[in-house]
Each structure stands twice: as structure tokens, then as C-alpha cells.
Tab-separated table of C-alpha atoms and ligand atoms in Angstrom:
chain	number	residue	atom	x	y	z
S	1	UNK	CA	17.030	-16.130	-2.790
S	2	UNK	CA	17.841	-12.671	-4.763
S	3	UNK	CA	16.923	-9.354	-2.737
S	4	UNK	CA	14.479	-8.320	-5.841
S	5	UNK	CA	12.616	-11.624	-6.557
S	6	UNK	CA	9.325	-9.751	-7.534
S	7	UNK	CA	10.435	-6.591	-9.093
S	8	UNK	CA	8.086	-5.427	-12.302
S	9	UNK	CA	5.524	-7.426	-10.443
S	10	UNK	CA	1.914	-5.698	-9.279
S	11	UNK	CA	0.753	-6.910	-5.523
S	12	UNK	CA	-2.854	-5.595	-4.377
S	13	UNK	CA	-2.975	-6.424	-0.701
S	14	UNK	CA	-6.295	-5.590	1.474
S	15	UNK	CA	-5.949	-4.766	4.899
S	16	UNK	CA	-7.957	-3.858	8.068
S	17	UNK	CA	-10.941	-3.191	9.354
S	18	UNK	CA	-13.850	-2.068	7.964
S	19	UNK	CA	-16.536	1.058	9.536
S	20	UNK	CA	-19.626	0.739	8.068
S	21	UNK	CA	-21.423	3.812	9.429
S	22	UNK	CA	-24.991	3.805	10.586
S	23	UNK	CA	-25.461	7.393	11.028
S	24	UNK	CA	-22.770	10.724	10.745
S	25	UNK	CA	-21.393	9.813	13.936
S	26	UNK	CA	-21.527	5.717	14.515
S	27	UNK	CA	-19.831	2.873	12.645
S	28	UNK	CA	-20.109	-0.509	13.008
S	29	UNK	CA	-16.410	-2.299	13.166
S	30	UNK	CA	-14.583	-5.007	13.707
S	31	UNK	CA	-11.118	-5.493	15.805
S	32	UNK	CA	-8.636	-5.778	12.996
S	33	UNK	CA	-5.719	-3.894	13.708
S	34	UNK	CA	-4.256	-4.094	10.176
S	35	UNK	CA	-0.734	-5.006	11.567
S	36	UNK	CA	-0.616	-8.804	9.812
S	37	UNK	CA	-1.572	-7.061	6.282
S	38	UNK	CA	0.866	-3.884	6.348
S	39	UNK	CA	3.288	-6.328	7.673
S	40	UNK	CA	2.556	-8.648	4.275
S	41	UNK	CA	2.657	-4.844	2.040
S	42	UNK	CA	5.846	-3.996	3.286
S	43	UNK	CA	7.224	-8.140	2.912
S	44	UNK	CA	6.093	-7.682	-0.726
S	45	UNK	CA	8.061	-3.948	-1.490
S	46	UNK	CA	11.031	-5.170	0.124
S	47	UNK	CA	11.328	-7.923	-2.831
S	48	UNK	CA	11.068	-5.596	-5.114
S	49	UNK	CA	7.456	-5.604	-5.995
S	50	UNK	CA	5.171	-2.490	-6.833
S	51	UNK	CA	2.665	-3.015	-3.702
S	52	UNK	CA	-1.023	-1.647	-3.707
S	53	UNK	CA	-2.050	-1.531	0.204
S	54	UNK	CA	-6.232	-0.952	0.124
S	55	UNK	CA	-6.938	-0.365	3.921
S	56	UNK	CA	-9.933	0.398	6.140
S	57	UNK	CA	-9.905	2.728	9.087
S	58	UNK	CA	-6.056	1.717	11.219
S	59	UNK	CA	-3.551	3.332	13.173
S	60	UNK	CA	-0.410	1.971	11.304
S	61	UNK	CA	2.379	4.116	8.948
S	62	UNK	CA	3.061	2.879	5.779
S	63	UNK	CA	5.692	0.454	5.022
S	64	UNK	CA	8.563	1.909	2.622
S	65	UNK	CA	8.015	1.974	-0.796
S	66	UNK	CA	4.322	1.027	-0.735
S	67	UNK	CA	1.356	2.919	-2.335
S	68	UNK	CA	-1.357	3.373	0.127
S	69	UNK	CA	-5.244	3.836	-0.733
S	70	UNK	CA	-7.452	4.274	2.368
S	71	UNK	CA	-11.195	3.562	2.363
S	72	UNK	CA	-14.285	3.366	5.358
S	73	UNK	CA	-16.590	0.895	4.156
S	74	UNK	CA	-16.461	-2.355	2.174
S	75	UNK	CA	-18.488	-1.067	-0.761
S	76	UNK	CA	-15.212	1.746	-1.040
S	77	UNK	CA	-12.984	-1.112	-0.676
S	78	UNK	CA	-14.549	-2.924	-3.346
S	79	UNK	CA	-14.512	0.039	-5.632
S	80	UNK	CA	-11.066	0.620	-4.672
S	81	UNK	CA	-9.314	-3.062	-5.608
S	82	UNK	CA	-11.672	-2.733	-9.201
S	83	UNK	CA	-9.399	0.627	-10.300
S	84	UNK	CA	-6.190	-0.827	-8.715
S	85	UNK	CA	-6.089	-3.453	-11.313
S	86	UNK	CA	-4.459	-5.245	-12.941
S	87	UNK	CA	-2.205	-7.466	-10.590
S	88	UNK	CA	0.113	-10.012	-10.587
S	89	UNK	CA	-1.073	-11.326	-7.323
S	90	UNK	CA	-3.864	-10.206	-4.730
S	91	UNK	CA	-3.438	-10.640	-0.686
S	92	UNK	CA	-6.734	-10.487	0.111
S	93	UNK	CA	-5.914	-9.626	4.493
S	94	UNK	CA	-8.720	-7.187	5.122
S	95	UNK	CA	-11.409	-7.884	7.474
S	96	UNK	CA	-14.385	-6.881	5.688
S	97	UNK	CA	-17.361	-6.251	7.070
S	98	UNK	CA	-20.147	-8.772	6.398
S	99	UNK	CA	-23.031	-5.925	6.421
S	100	UNK	CA	-23.474	-2.438	5.869
S	101	UNK	CA	-26.497	-0.625	7.438
S	102	UNK	CA	-28.304	2.255	5.716
S	103	UNK	CA	-26.575	5.699	7.251
S	104	UNK	CA	-29.222	8.354	8.261
S	105	UNK	CA	-28.230	11.690	6.894
S	106	UNK	CA	-28.692	12.954	10.746
S	107	UNK	CA	-27.685	11.392	13.851
S	108	UNK	CA	-30.111	8.943	15.375
S	109	UNK	CA	-31.915	10.148	18.240
S	110	UNK	CA	-32.900	8.268	21.601
S	111	UNK	CA	-36.703	7.822	22.039
S	112	UNK	CA	-38.625	6.050	23.677
S	113	UNK	CA	-37.127	2.587	21.598
S	114	UNK	CA	-34.028	2.348	20.148
S	115	UNK	CA	-33.310	1.737	16.822
S	116	UNK	CA	-33.694	-1.096	14.630
S	117	UNK	CA	-31.196	-1.329	12.319
S	118	UNK	CA	-31.537	-2.942	9.127
S	119	UNK	CA	-28.601	-5.058	7.918
S	120	UNK	CA	-27.477	-5.568	4.044
S	121	UNK	CA	-25.024	-7.592	2.686
S	122	UNK	CA	-21.981	-6.728	1.371
S	123	UNK	CA	-19.875	-7.432	-1.700
S	124	UNK	CA	-16.966	-10.051	-1.402
S	125	UNK	CA	-14.356	-8.125	-2.475
S	126	UNK	CA	-12.669	-11.599	-2.459
S	127	UNK	CA	-14.758	-13.780	-4.644
S	128	UNK	CA	-15.807	-11.270	-7.103
S	129	UNK	CA	-11.878	-10.907	-7.566
S	130	UNK	CA	-11.242	-14.435	-7.836
S	131	UNK	CA	-14.684	-15.395	-10.102
S	132	UNK	CA	-13.728	-11.964	-11.995
S	133	UNK	CA	-12.810	-10.806	-15.236
S	134	UNK	CA	-8.912	-8.948	-14.511
S	135	UNK	CA	-8.433	-12.080	-12.370
S	136	UNK	CA	-4.739	-11.669	-10.344
S	137	UNK	CA	-2.503	-14.737	-10.852
S	138	UNK	CA	-2.224	-15.796	-7.390
S	139	UNK	CA	-5.677	-14.694	-5.445
S	140	UNK	CA	-4.422	-15.075	-1.949
S	141	UNK	CA	-7.267	-14.829	1.219
S	142	UNK	CA	-6.902	-15.041	4.410
S	143	UNK	CA	-9.910	-17.162	7.311
S	144	UNK	CA	-9.707	-15.776	10.567
S	145	UNK	CA	-11.416	-18.841	12.180
S	146	UNK	CA	-11.890	-19.903	16.388
S	147	UNK	CA	-12.271	-23.341	15.731
S	148	UNK	CA	-11.949	-26.641	12.925
S	149	UNK	CA	-9.519	-23.758	10.780
S	150	UNK	CA	-8.433	-26.295	8.054
S	151	UNK	CA	-11.944	-27.312	7.411
S	152	UNK	CA	-13.557	-23.763	6.895
S	153	UNK	CA	-10.190	-22.744	5.126
S	154	UNK	CA	-10.411	-25.395	2.892
S	155	UNK	CA	-14.247	-24.912	2.287
S	156	UNK	CA	-13.229	-20.989	2.239
S	157	UNK	CA	-10.842	-21.489	-0.807
S	158	UNK	CA	-12.930	-23.716	-2.870
S	159	UNK	CA	-16.707	-21.635	-2.487
S	160	UNK	CA	-14.352	-17.799	-2.904
S	161	UNK	CA	-12.320	-19.369	-5.462
S	162	UNK	CA	-8.912	-18.374	-4.110
S	163	UNK	CA	-5.375	-20.133	-4.839
S	164	UNK	CA	-4.396	-20.687	-1.060
S	165	UNK	CA	-5.701	-18.903	2.183
S	166	UNK	CA	-4.101	-18.481	4.931
S	167	UNK	CA	-5.993	-20.187	7.735
S	168	UNK	CA	-5.905	-17.919	11.001
S	169	UNK	CA	-6.683	-19.352	14.492
S	170	UNK	CA	-8.157	-16.486	15.746
S	171	UNK	CA	-9.072	-18.221	19.398
S	172	UNK	CA	-6.006	-16.349	21.280
S	173	UNK	CA	-5.233	-13.213	21.144
S	174	UNK	CA	-4.483	-12.924	17.594
S	175	UNK	CA	-6.443	-9.693	16.536
S	176	UNK	CA	-4.629	-6.546	17.380
S	177	UNK	CA	-1.828	-9.056	19.049
S	178	UNK	CA	1.565	-9.605	17.666
S	179	UNK	CA	1.819	-13.038	16.877
S	180	UNK	CA	-0.320	-15.282	14.592
S	181	UNK	CA	-0.265	-19.152	13.943
S	182	UNK	CA	-1.234	-19.710	10.490
S	183	UNK	CA	-1.838	-22.940	8.450
S	184	UNK	CA	-1.211	-22.485	4.568
S	185	UNK	CA	-3.984	-23.785	2.333
S	186	UNK	CA	-3.032	-24.500	-1.518
S	187	UNK	CA	-4.190	-27.126	-4.157
S	188	UNK	CA	-1.699	-29.442	-3.203
S	189	UNK	CA	-2.606	-29.551	1.086
S	190	UNK	CA	-2.159	-28.013	3.826
S	191	UNK	CA	1.071	-26.400	5.535
S	192	UNK	CA	1.277	-25.628	9.849
S	193	UNK	CA	3.657	-23.030	10.086
S	194	UNK	CA	4.232	-22.632	13.945
S	195	UNK	CA	3.286	-19.671	15.737
S	196	UNK	CA	5.361	-16.536	14.307
S	197	UNK	CA	5.751	-13.153	15.241
S	198	UNK	CA	3.723	-11.123	12.021
S	199	UNK	CA	6.222	-9.711	10.836
S	200	UNK	CA	7.856	-13.498	9.979
S	201	UNK	CA	4.777	-14.494	8.888
S	202	UNK	CA	4.648	-11.695	6.401
S	203	UNK	CA	8.189	-12.578	5.068
S	204	UNK	CA	7.556	-16.410	4.444
S	205	UNK	CA	4.537	-15.217	3.001
S	206	UNK	CA	5.792	-13.137	0.579
S	207	UNK	CA	8.939	-15.471	-0.254
S	208	UNK	CA	6.074	-18.173	-0.989
S	209	UNK	CA	4.589	-15.684	-3.778
S	210	UNK	CA	7.878	-14.840	-5.153
S	211	UNK	CA	8.439	-18.366	-5.793
S	212	UNK	CA	4.807	-18.930	-7.622
S	213	UNK	CA	4.924	-16.062	-9.740
L	301	C5P	O1	-15.850	-15.188	4.574
L	301	C5P	P1	-14.350	-14.805	5.290
L	301	C5P	O2	-15.013	-13.159	5.795
L	301	C5P	O3	-14.527	-15.377	6.281
L	301	C5P	O4	-13.445	-14.707	4.370
L	301	C5P	C1	-12.307	-14.151	4.535
L	301	C5P	C2	-11.605	-13.666	3.481
L	301	C5P	O5	-12.010	-13.244	2.144
L	301	C5P	C3	-10.279	-12.695	3.724
L	301	C5P	O6	-9.717	-13.104	2.672
L	301	C5P	C4	-11.017	-11.324	3.240
L	301	C5P	O7	-9.988	-10.120	3.022
L	301	C5P	C5	-11.915	-11.559	2.211
L	301	C5P	N1	-13.725	-11.099	2.612
L	301	C5P	C6	-13.117	-9.909	1.093
L	301	C5P	N2	-15.095	-9.335	1.456
L	301	C5P	C7	-15.704	-9.746	2.024
L	301	C5P	C8	-15.212	-10.548	3.093
L	301	C5P	C9	-14.621	-11.415	3.326
L	301	C5P	O8	-12.719	-9.891	0.282
L	301	C5P	N3	-17.054	-9.064	1.974
């Protein structure tokens, strides 16, 4: 296809983990590196899209031509997504923490007994976006699964109101690794992609998004 197929389109990408503080010096996080999301943001920008990349804490360089907004927590990511709308498409790659704690103002002290930390549900950014009033025309989610990958991803597509789910088999060394095995779940069915470098998954997905927009 043409080089600038996404010219004039605004696309939101979320990427990376979230950090959920439990006190001023500690947090709950996950093993997401942000690599797949950053690669997707870069691939979309190379097709000419205006890309807003909302990223949790990662150690990656911002891809060329991408506007990056750094956040720490899921609630900050939700607010940043809202603030970045409207968009023609959204690709939600972030490994958003499912829970947050009530962060204490002072460092938690070691004592007789370890603290019991109560967890509260985080907003589901993808579901809120897909069901919200400013829904982008194309909403793409990711589903990292270690088993029954297709079944879980198919259920997730309907439950969250996404158009596509990129089902990600993370039973191997995907988290932080260079390659990825994904299946694209749409209303029309499931496409199985071979194991590919994350950059190639990104390039193919960007082309598919350009086809759809
Ligand atoms: O429910 P689960 O975490 O497996 O869903 C994964 C998909 O939903 C990903 O696209 C992820 O970015 C998105 N998500 C989100 N907000 C959450 C949880 C997941 O946007 N709180």
C-alpha cells in the first residue's frame, strides 16, 4: 500500500505496565516491558498517523513521530486516554494493573506483623473507552493468556466491546522478549499469525488498521 496510508488519522496507543503505589517508596507492578506497544505506535506513525502513546513506566525510547504521555497508575492512564480523545482508532496494549491499594502518606514500617494491603479494582480503560460516548471507530484490545488463548480472547472481545482482540500467547518468554505469537480475533473469526518479531507484529497490525480506517 501507499506509504502514508494513515495520514490525517489520530490513533491512541496505551503501552507498558502500570505502577500502583502502596506507600511513597513501594508499588505493585507487572512484567510488561512496553516493547510491543511502542513498536505498534512507531509502525502507525510510519504510516503517517498522528499517534498519542500513553505509556506506563518503561525504559524505552519514544518512537519517531510519536507524542508520548507518561503515566504511572491505571487511574492516571484512564484520565490521559480521556484527555487525548477524540481518536479514529485506539490500540490498548498496556498491561494495566487490575488493582490499586490505598497508598499511605508515609513509608510503611516493619512491625510485629506484616501489613495487610487491601486492593481495590482499577477502571477497565478499554471497556470504558469501547462503551463510552467518544468511542473511536476502531477499538483494538490485547489479551495476554497462558492457556485457552482463543477462547478467552473471543469472550474478551464481546465482554469489553472491542472490535478486535490481539490474542497473545504469553506462556513462553513473551513478557520482555523480542518475539510474539498472536492471533487476531475479529467479528469475522480468528487469524493465526506465526511467531514473529514484535516489530513485525506491529507492522502487520498497523497495515490492518490502515485497511480498516
Ligand atoms: O482483562 P484483561 O486485562 O485481560 O484485558 C486486556 C485488555 O484490556 C488489554 O487491551 C488492556 O490494555 C486492556 N485493559 C485496560 N484497562 C484495564 C485492564 C485491561 O485497558 N484495567
